[in-house]
Short mmCIF file of N, CA and C in Angstrom, two decimals:
data_model
loop_
_atom_site.label_atom_id
_atom_site.label_comp_id
_atom_site.label_asym_id
_atom_site.label_seq_id
_atom_site.Cartn_x
_atom_site.Cartn_y
_atom_site.Cartn_z
N MET A 1 0.85 -1.20 0.00
CA MET A 1 0.00 0.00 0.00
C MET A 1 0.88 1.25 0.00
N ASP A 2 0.42 2.24 -0.73
CA ASP A 2 1.11 3.54 -0.70
C ASP A 2 1.15 4.09 0.71
N GLN A 3 2.25 4.69 1.05
CA GLN A 3 2.32 5.44 2.30
C GLN A 3 1.88 6.86 1.95
N PRO A 4 0.70 7.25 2.40
CA PRO A 4 0.21 8.58 1.99
C PRO A 4 0.92 9.74 2.71
N TRP A 5 1.65 9.42 3.78
CA TRP A 5 2.33 10.48 4.51
C TRP A 5 3.76 10.61 4.01
N LYS A 6 4.19 11.84 3.90
CA LYS A 6 5.58 12.11 3.56
C LYS A 6 6.30 12.60 4.80
N GLN A 7 7.47 12.00 5.05
CA GLN A 7 8.27 12.48 6.18
C GLN A 7 9.24 13.53 5.66
N ARG A 8 9.24 14.69 6.27
CA ARG A 8 10.12 15.78 5.84
C ARG A 8 11.00 16.23 7.00
N SER A 9 12.06 16.93 6.63
CA SER A 9 12.97 17.38 7.68
C SER A 9 13.11 18.89 7.69
N ARG A 10 13.78 19.39 8.73
CA ARG A 10 14.05 20.83 8.89
C ARG A 10 12.81 21.68 8.75
N PRO A 11 11.89 21.71 9.68
CA PRO A 11 11.84 20.83 10.85
C PRO A 11 11.21 19.48 10.50
N GLU A 12 11.57 18.49 11.31
CA GLU A 12 11.08 17.14 11.10
C GLU A 12 9.55 17.10 11.23
N ARG A 13 8.89 16.43 10.30
CA ARG A 13 7.42 16.38 10.34
C ARG A 13 6.88 15.36 9.35
N PHE A 14 5.63 14.96 9.56
CA PHE A 14 4.90 14.16 8.59
C PHE A 14 3.88 15.07 7.92
N GLU A 15 3.70 14.88 6.60
CA GLU A 15 2.70 15.68 5.89
C GLU A 15 1.82 14.78 5.03
N ARG A 16 0.56 15.13 4.96
CA ARG A 16 -0.35 14.41 4.05
C ARG A 16 -1.41 15.38 3.52
N ARG A 17 -1.73 15.23 2.25
CA ARG A 17 -2.81 16.02 1.65
C ARG A 17 -3.97 15.08 1.33
N VAL A 18 -5.18 15.53 1.64
CA VAL A 18 -6.38 14.74 1.34
C VAL A 18 -7.35 15.62 0.55
N GLU A 19 -7.94 15.07 -0.50
CA GLU A 19 -8.91 15.83 -1.30
C GLU A 19 -10.30 15.23 -1.11
N PHE A 20 -11.30 16.08 -1.13
CA PHE A 20 -12.69 15.64 -0.94
C PHE A 20 -13.54 16.12 -2.11
N GLY A 21 -14.67 15.45 -2.29
CA GLY A 21 -15.55 15.79 -3.42
C GLY A 21 -16.31 17.08 -3.22
N ASP A 22 -16.61 17.41 -1.97
CA ASP A 22 -17.35 18.65 -1.71
C ASP A 22 -17.06 19.15 -0.29
N TYR A 23 -17.59 20.30 0.02
CA TYR A 23 -17.29 20.91 1.32
C TYR A 23 -17.86 20.09 2.48
N GLU A 24 -19.01 19.50 2.25
CA GLU A 24 -19.62 18.68 3.29
C GLU A 24 -18.67 17.54 3.74
N ALA A 25 -18.07 16.88 2.78
CA ALA A 25 -17.14 15.79 3.09
C ALA A 25 -15.92 16.33 3.84
N THR A 26 -15.43 17.49 3.42
CA THR A 26 -14.30 18.13 4.11
C THR A 26 -14.67 18.42 5.57
N ARG A 27 -15.87 18.96 5.76
CA ARG A 27 -16.32 19.38 7.08
C ARG A 27 -16.48 18.17 8.01
N VAL A 28 -17.04 17.10 7.47
CA VAL A 28 -17.23 15.88 8.27
C VAL A 28 -15.87 15.33 8.72
N PHE A 29 -14.91 15.30 7.79
CA PHE A 29 -13.57 14.83 8.16
C PHE A 29 -12.96 15.72 9.24
N LEU A 30 -13.08 17.03 9.10
CA LEU A 30 -12.49 17.95 10.08
C LEU A 30 -13.13 17.76 11.46
N GLU A 31 -14.41 17.46 11.48
CA GLU A 31 -15.07 17.22 12.76
C GLU A 31 -14.55 15.96 13.44
N ARG A 32 -14.39 14.91 12.63
CA ARG A 32 -13.89 13.66 13.20
C ARG A 32 -12.45 13.83 13.66
N LEU A 33 -11.69 14.61 12.89
CA LEU A 33 -10.30 14.88 13.24
C LEU A 33 -10.22 15.68 14.55
N ASN A 34 -11.15 16.60 14.71
CA ASN A 34 -11.21 17.38 15.94
C ASN A 34 -11.45 16.48 17.15
N GLN A 35 -12.38 15.53 17.01
CA GLN A 35 -12.66 14.60 18.11
C GLN A 35 -11.42 13.75 18.43
N LEU A 36 -10.76 13.31 17.38
CA LEU A 36 -9.55 12.52 17.56
C LEU A 36 -8.47 13.32 18.30
N SER A 37 -8.27 14.56 17.88
CA SER A 37 -7.25 15.41 18.50
C SER A 37 -7.52 15.59 19.98
N GLU A 38 -8.79 15.81 20.30
CA GLU A 38 -9.13 16.02 21.71
C GLU A 38 -8.92 14.74 22.51
N ARG A 39 -9.26 13.62 21.89
CA ARG A 39 -9.12 12.33 22.59
C ARG A 39 -7.64 12.03 22.86
N LEU A 40 -6.79 12.27 21.84
CA LEU A 40 -5.36 11.97 21.98
C LEU A 40 -4.56 13.12 22.59
N ASP A 41 -5.19 14.30 22.68
CA ASP A 41 -4.48 15.52 23.08
C ASP A 41 -3.25 15.76 22.20
N GLN A 42 -3.45 15.52 20.90
CA GLN A 42 -2.40 15.82 19.91
C GLN A 42 -3.04 16.61 18.78
N TYR A 43 -2.41 17.70 18.42
CA TYR A 43 -3.04 18.62 17.48
C TYR A 43 -2.16 18.84 16.26
N PRO A 44 -2.48 18.15 15.15
CA PRO A 44 -1.72 18.41 13.93
C PRO A 44 -1.98 19.85 13.46
N ASP A 45 -1.07 20.40 12.68
CA ASP A 45 -1.37 21.65 11.99
C ASP A 45 -2.21 21.30 10.79
N ILE A 46 -3.27 22.02 10.60
CA ILE A 46 -4.25 21.70 9.56
C ILE A 46 -4.44 22.92 8.67
N SER A 47 -4.43 22.68 7.39
CA SER A 47 -4.64 23.75 6.44
C SER A 47 -5.72 23.25 5.49
N PHE A 48 -6.80 24.00 5.33
CA PHE A 48 -7.86 23.48 4.47
C PHE A 48 -8.59 24.57 3.71
N GLY A 49 -9.17 24.16 2.60
CA GLY A 49 -10.06 25.00 1.82
C GLY A 49 -11.34 24.21 1.62
N ARG A 50 -12.14 24.57 0.63
CA ARG A 50 -13.46 23.97 0.49
C ARG A 50 -13.36 22.46 0.29
N THR A 51 -12.40 22.01 -0.50
CA THR A 51 -12.35 20.57 -0.84
C THR A 51 -10.99 19.91 -0.61
N TYR A 52 -10.17 20.47 0.27
CA TYR A 52 -8.90 19.80 0.57
C TYR A 52 -8.50 20.06 2.02
N VAL A 53 -7.68 19.15 2.53
CA VAL A 53 -7.09 19.32 3.86
C VAL A 53 -5.62 18.92 3.78
N ASN A 54 -4.74 19.78 4.22
CA ASN A 54 -3.33 19.44 4.36
C ASN A 54 -3.02 19.27 5.84
N LEU A 55 -2.36 18.17 6.15
CA LEU A 55 -2.06 17.86 7.55
C LEU A 55 -0.56 17.85 7.79
N THR A 56 -0.14 18.43 8.90
CA THR A 56 1.26 18.37 9.30
C THR A 56 1.33 17.92 10.75
N VAL A 57 2.05 16.83 10.95
CA VAL A 57 2.21 16.29 12.31
C VAL A 57 3.66 16.52 12.72
N ARG A 58 3.84 17.26 13.80
CA ARG A 58 5.19 17.59 14.28
C ARG A 58 5.43 16.91 15.63
N PRO A 59 6.69 16.68 15.95
CA PRO A 59 7.00 16.12 17.28
C PRO A 59 6.83 17.18 18.35
N GLN A 60 6.80 16.75 19.59
CA GLN A 60 6.82 17.68 20.72
C GLN A 60 8.09 18.53 20.64
N GLU A 61 8.00 19.73 21.13
CA GLU A 61 9.12 20.67 21.16
C GLU A 61 10.42 19.97 21.60
N GLY A 62 11.45 20.10 20.77
CA GLY A 62 12.76 19.58 21.16
C GLY A 62 12.93 18.08 21.02
N GLN A 63 11.88 17.38 20.54
CA GLN A 63 11.98 15.93 20.39
C GLN A 63 11.95 15.53 18.93
N ALA A 64 12.21 14.25 18.68
CA ALA A 64 12.16 13.73 17.31
C ALA A 64 10.80 13.06 17.09
N LEU A 65 10.47 12.81 15.83
CA LEU A 65 9.24 12.07 15.52
C LEU A 65 9.36 10.68 16.13
N GLY A 66 8.31 10.23 16.78
CA GLY A 66 8.39 8.92 17.44
C GLY A 66 7.05 8.23 17.44
N GLU A 67 6.86 7.37 18.42
CA GLU A 67 5.66 6.54 18.47
C GLU A 67 4.37 7.35 18.56
N ALA A 68 4.41 8.44 19.31
CA ALA A 68 3.19 9.25 19.47
C ALA A 68 2.71 9.76 18.11
N GLU A 69 3.67 10.21 17.29
CA GLU A 69 3.30 10.77 15.98
C GLU A 69 2.90 9.66 15.01
N GLN A 70 3.56 8.49 15.11
CA GLN A 70 3.17 7.35 14.28
C GLN A 70 1.74 6.92 14.60
N SER A 71 1.41 6.89 15.90
CA SER A 71 0.05 6.51 16.29
C SER A 71 -0.96 7.53 15.78
N LEU A 72 -0.61 8.79 15.87
CA LEU A 72 -1.53 9.83 15.42
C LEU A 72 -1.81 9.70 13.93
N ILE A 73 -0.77 9.51 13.12
CA ILE A 73 -1.02 9.44 11.67
C ILE A 73 -1.78 8.15 11.33
N ALA A 74 -1.53 7.07 12.05
CA ALA A 74 -2.29 5.84 11.80
C ALA A 74 -3.76 6.07 12.16
N ALA A 75 -4.01 6.77 13.25
CA ALA A 75 -5.40 7.04 13.67
C ALA A 75 -6.09 7.96 12.66
N ILE A 76 -5.36 8.91 12.12
CA ILE A 76 -5.95 9.79 11.10
C ILE A 76 -6.30 8.97 9.86
N ASP A 77 -5.40 8.09 9.46
CA ASP A 77 -5.67 7.26 8.28
C ASP A 77 -6.94 6.44 8.46
N GLU A 78 -7.17 6.00 9.69
CA GLU A 78 -8.38 5.21 9.94
C GLU A 78 -9.66 6.02 9.76
N LEU A 79 -9.55 7.33 9.91
CA LEU A 79 -10.74 8.17 9.71
C LEU A 79 -11.12 8.26 8.24
N LEU A 80 -10.17 7.94 7.38
CA LEU A 80 -10.37 8.19 5.93
C LEU A 80 -10.87 6.97 5.17
N MET B 1 -8.57 52.56 13.94
CA MET B 1 -8.38 51.15 14.33
C MET B 1 -7.41 50.47 13.37
N ASP B 2 -6.62 49.59 13.92
CA ASP B 2 -5.75 48.76 13.07
C ASP B 2 -6.56 47.97 12.06
N GLN B 3 -6.03 47.85 10.88
CA GLN B 3 -6.62 46.94 9.90
C GLN B 3 -5.91 45.61 10.08
N PRO B 4 -6.61 44.62 10.62
CA PRO B 4 -5.92 43.36 10.91
C PRO B 4 -5.63 42.53 9.66
N TRP B 5 -6.26 42.86 8.55
CA TRP B 5 -6.04 42.10 7.32
C TRP B 5 -4.94 42.75 6.50
N LYS B 6 -4.11 41.93 5.93
CA LYS B 6 -3.08 42.43 5.01
C LYS B 6 -3.50 42.05 3.59
N GLN B 7 -3.45 43.03 2.70
CA GLN B 7 -3.74 42.72 1.30
C GLN B 7 -2.42 42.38 0.60
N ARG B 8 -2.36 41.24 -0.04
CA ARG B 8 -1.14 40.79 -0.71
C ARG B 8 -1.42 40.53 -2.18
N SER B 9 -0.34 40.49 -2.97
CA SER B 9 -0.54 40.27 -4.40
C SER B 9 0.20 39.03 -4.87
N ARG B 10 -0.08 38.66 -6.12
CA ARG B 10 0.58 37.51 -6.76
C ARG B 10 0.54 36.23 -5.95
N PRO B 11 -0.59 35.58 -5.78
CA PRO B 11 -1.91 36.04 -6.23
C PRO B 11 -2.54 36.99 -5.22
N GLU B 12 -3.46 37.80 -5.74
CA GLU B 12 -4.14 38.80 -4.91
C GLU B 12 -4.94 38.10 -3.81
N ARG B 13 -4.82 38.60 -2.56
CA ARG B 13 -5.54 37.96 -1.46
C ARG B 13 -5.49 38.83 -0.20
N PHE B 14 -6.40 38.56 0.71
CA PHE B 14 -6.34 39.14 2.05
C PHE B 14 -5.88 38.07 3.02
N GLU B 15 -5.04 38.45 3.97
CA GLU B 15 -4.58 37.49 4.98
C GLU B 15 -4.73 38.07 6.39
N ARG B 16 -5.09 37.21 7.30
CA ARG B 16 -5.14 37.62 8.71
C ARG B 16 -4.76 36.45 9.60
N ARG B 17 -4.00 36.72 10.64
CA ARG B 17 -3.67 35.71 11.65
C ARG B 17 -4.37 36.05 12.96
N VAL B 18 -4.94 35.05 13.59
CA VAL B 18 -5.61 35.25 14.88
C VAL B 18 -5.06 34.24 15.87
N GLU B 19 -4.75 34.70 17.08
CA GLU B 19 -4.24 33.80 18.12
C GLU B 19 -5.29 33.63 19.22
N PHE B 20 -5.33 32.45 19.80
CA PHE B 20 -6.30 32.14 20.84
C PHE B 20 -5.58 31.63 22.08
N GLY B 21 -6.25 31.73 23.22
CA GLY B 21 -5.64 31.32 24.49
C GLY B 21 -5.54 29.81 24.64
N ASP B 22 -6.48 29.08 24.04
CA ASP B 22 -6.45 27.63 24.16
C ASP B 22 -7.18 27.00 22.98
N TYR B 23 -7.14 25.68 22.92
CA TYR B 23 -7.73 24.99 21.78
C TYR B 23 -9.24 25.17 21.73
N GLU B 24 -9.87 25.21 22.90
CA GLU B 24 -11.32 25.38 22.94
C GLU B 24 -11.74 26.68 22.23
N ALA B 25 -11.02 27.76 22.48
CA ALA B 25 -11.35 29.04 21.84
C ALA B 25 -11.13 28.96 20.33
N THR B 26 -10.06 28.27 19.92
CA THR B 26 -9.79 28.08 18.49
C THR B 26 -10.94 27.32 17.84
N ARG B 27 -11.37 26.26 18.52
CA ARG B 27 -12.42 25.39 17.98
C ARG B 27 -13.74 26.14 17.85
N VAL B 28 -14.07 26.93 18.85
CA VAL B 28 -15.33 27.70 18.80
C VAL B 28 -15.29 28.69 17.64
N PHE B 29 -14.16 29.36 17.47
CA PHE B 29 -14.05 30.29 16.33
C PHE B 29 -14.21 29.54 15.01
N LEU B 30 -13.56 28.40 14.86
CA LEU B 30 -13.64 27.63 13.61
C LEU B 30 -15.07 27.18 13.33
N GLU B 31 -15.80 26.84 14.36
CA GLU B 31 -17.20 26.44 14.16
C GLU B 31 -18.05 27.60 13.68
N ARG B 32 -17.83 28.76 14.29
CA ARG B 32 -18.61 29.93 13.86
C ARG B 32 -18.23 30.32 12.44
N LEU B 33 -16.95 30.19 12.12
CA LEU B 33 -16.47 30.50 10.78
C LEU B 33 -17.08 29.54 9.75
N ASN B 34 -17.20 28.29 10.15
CA ASN B 34 -17.83 27.29 9.28
C ASN B 34 -19.27 27.67 8.96
N GLN B 35 -20.01 28.09 9.99
CA GLN B 35 -21.40 28.49 9.77
C GLN B 35 -21.48 29.71 8.84
N LEU B 36 -20.56 30.64 9.06
CA LEU B 36 -20.52 31.84 8.21
C LEU B 36 -20.23 31.46 6.75
N SER B 37 -19.25 30.59 6.55
CA SER B 37 -18.88 30.17 5.19
C SER B 37 -20.06 29.54 4.47
N GLU B 38 -20.79 28.69 5.20
CA GLU B 38 -21.93 28.02 4.57
C GLU B 38 -23.03 29.03 4.25
N ARG B 39 -23.22 29.99 5.15
CA ARG B 39 -24.27 30.98 4.93
C ARG B 39 -23.94 31.86 3.72
N LEU B 40 -22.67 32.27 3.61
CA LEU B 40 -22.28 33.16 2.51
C LEU B 40 -21.85 32.38 1.26
N ASP B 41 -21.67 31.06 1.41
CA ASP B 41 -21.11 30.24 0.33
C ASP B 41 -19.76 30.80 -0.14
N GLN B 42 -18.96 31.23 0.82
CA GLN B 42 -17.59 31.70 0.53
C GLN B 42 -16.66 31.00 1.51
N TYR B 43 -15.61 30.43 0.98
CA TYR B 43 -14.75 29.58 1.79
C TYR B 43 -13.31 30.08 1.81
N PRO B 44 -12.92 30.78 2.87
CA PRO B 44 -11.51 31.20 2.94
C PRO B 44 -10.63 29.96 3.09
N ASP B 45 -9.37 30.08 2.70
CA ASP B 45 -8.40 29.04 3.05
C ASP B 45 -8.03 29.26 4.50
N ILE B 46 -8.02 28.18 5.24
CA ILE B 46 -7.82 28.26 6.68
C ILE B 46 -6.67 27.35 7.07
N SER B 47 -5.79 27.87 7.87
CA SER B 47 -4.66 27.09 8.35
C SER B 47 -4.66 27.26 9.86
N PHE B 48 -4.68 26.14 10.60
CA PHE B 48 -4.74 26.32 12.04
C PHE B 48 -3.99 25.24 12.80
N GLY B 49 -3.60 25.60 14.00
CA GLY B 49 -3.02 24.65 14.94
C GLY B 49 -3.79 24.80 16.24
N ARG B 50 -3.22 24.35 17.34
CA ARG B 50 -3.97 24.33 18.59
C ARG B 50 -4.46 25.72 19.00
N THR B 51 -3.62 26.73 18.83
CA THR B 51 -3.99 28.07 19.34
C THR B 51 -3.86 29.20 18.33
N TYR B 52 -3.91 28.87 17.04
CA TYR B 52 -3.88 29.95 16.05
C TYR B 52 -4.69 29.57 14.82
N VAL B 53 -5.12 30.59 14.12
CA VAL B 53 -5.79 30.39 12.82
C VAL B 53 -5.24 31.43 11.86
N ASN B 54 -4.79 30.98 10.69
CA ASN B 54 -4.41 31.89 9.61
C ASN B 54 -5.48 31.81 8.54
N LEU B 55 -5.94 32.98 8.10
CA LEU B 55 -7.02 33.04 7.11
C LEU B 55 -6.53 33.68 5.83
N THR B 56 -6.92 33.11 4.71
CA THR B 56 -6.61 33.70 3.40
C THR B 56 -7.89 33.78 2.60
N VAL B 57 -8.23 34.98 2.19
CA VAL B 57 -9.44 35.20 1.39
C VAL B 57 -9.00 35.56 -0.02
N ARG B 58 -9.42 34.76 -0.98
CA ARG B 58 -9.03 34.96 -2.38
C ARG B 58 -10.26 35.33 -3.21
N PRO B 59 -10.03 36.04 -4.31
CA PRO B 59 -11.17 36.34 -5.21
C PRO B 59 -11.59 35.10 -5.97
N GLN B 60 -12.76 35.15 -6.58
CA GLN B 60 -13.20 34.10 -7.49
C GLN B 60 -12.17 33.97 -8.61
N GLU B 61 -12.03 32.76 -9.10
CA GLU B 61 -11.12 32.47 -10.23
C GLU B 61 -11.19 33.55 -11.31
N GLY B 62 -10.04 34.09 -11.64
CA GLY B 62 -9.97 35.05 -12.75
C GLY B 62 -10.48 36.44 -12.43
N GLN B 63 -10.91 36.67 -11.17
CA GLN B 63 -11.40 38.00 -10.83
C GLN B 63 -10.48 38.69 -9.83
N ALA B 64 -10.74 39.97 -9.57
CA ALA B 64 -9.95 40.72 -8.60
C ALA B 64 -10.69 40.73 -7.26
N LEU B 65 -9.99 41.09 -6.20
CA LEU B 65 -10.65 41.24 -4.90
C LEU B 65 -11.69 42.34 -5.02
N GLY B 66 -12.87 42.10 -4.50
CA GLY B 66 -13.93 43.09 -4.64
C GLY B 66 -14.85 43.10 -3.44
N GLU B 67 -16.08 43.50 -3.66
CA GLU B 67 -17.04 43.66 -2.57
C GLU B 67 -17.32 42.37 -1.82
N ALA B 68 -17.39 41.26 -2.56
CA ALA B 68 -17.70 39.97 -1.91
C ALA B 68 -16.63 39.64 -0.87
N GLU B 69 -15.37 39.88 -1.21
CA GLU B 69 -14.28 39.55 -0.29
C GLU B 69 -14.23 40.56 0.87
N GLN B 70 -14.53 41.83 0.57
CA GLN B 70 -14.58 42.84 1.64
C GLN B 70 -15.68 42.49 2.64
N SER B 71 -16.82 42.04 2.14
CA SER B 71 -17.92 41.66 3.04
C SER B 71 -17.53 40.46 3.88
N LEU B 72 -16.86 39.51 3.24
CA LEU B 72 -16.46 38.31 3.98
C LEU B 72 -15.50 38.66 5.11
N ILE B 73 -14.49 39.47 4.83
CA ILE B 73 -13.53 39.76 5.90
C ILE B 73 -14.18 40.59 7.01
N ALA B 74 -15.13 41.46 6.63
CA ALA B 74 -15.84 42.24 7.66
C ALA B 74 -16.68 41.29 8.53
N ALA B 75 -17.30 40.31 7.90
CA ALA B 75 -18.12 39.35 8.65
C ALA B 75 -17.26 38.48 9.55
N ILE B 76 -16.07 38.12 9.09
CA ILE B 76 -15.16 37.34 9.94
C ILE B 76 -14.73 38.18 11.14
N ASP B 77 -14.42 39.45 10.90
CA ASP B 77 -14.01 40.33 12.01
C ASP B 77 -15.09 40.41 13.08
N GLU B 78 -16.35 40.38 12.64
CA GLU B 78 -17.46 40.45 13.60
C GLU B 78 -17.52 39.22 14.50
N LEU B 79 -17.00 38.11 14.01
CA LEU B 79 -16.99 36.88 14.83
C LEU B 79 -15.99 36.99 15.98
N LEU B 80 -15.04 37.91 15.84
CA LEU B 80 -13.91 37.94 16.79
C LEU B 80 -14.11 38.95 17.93
#
C-alpha cells in the first residue's frame, strides 16, 4: 500500500494532503479529526479549503518524531 | 483602528492571523467561521493549529478582490 504520509525534515514532520468531493465531506472529516485530536491531546497543523485538507504532524518541542506521531497518523488514516 | 487584514498580491488575497488562548477558543471560532462560510457560500483558506488560525481570502477564479471579499472579511471580524 502507498504510504500517503511524507516524512520531511528541517523541521522534522509528517505531511499528508487529502482531497474531498465537496465541502460537506471536508467538514465531516475535520469534525472527526477534531474529536480525535481532543481524545489523543495531539493537534496536527491543519490547512484546508473547500475541498482539501493538508495535515502536518510535528514532534513535541525539542523531540524527534516517534511513536506518538506514528500513532496519530495511523489514527488519522483510519478516519479516511 | 488597526486593519488586521493584510492585502497581498501575486496572487491577490487578504490574509489575517488570529491567536487564541487555548484549543477550545480556536475550535469555537472555527465552528462559527464554518457556519458563516456556509451561509455566505464563501470559503476562505484556513490554516490552524492548537492556538492559532491563519485566514486567506481569495477572489473568485480570474477576478480581482472586490465587494464579496470585503464583506467576507468584515463578517469574519465580527466573529472575533
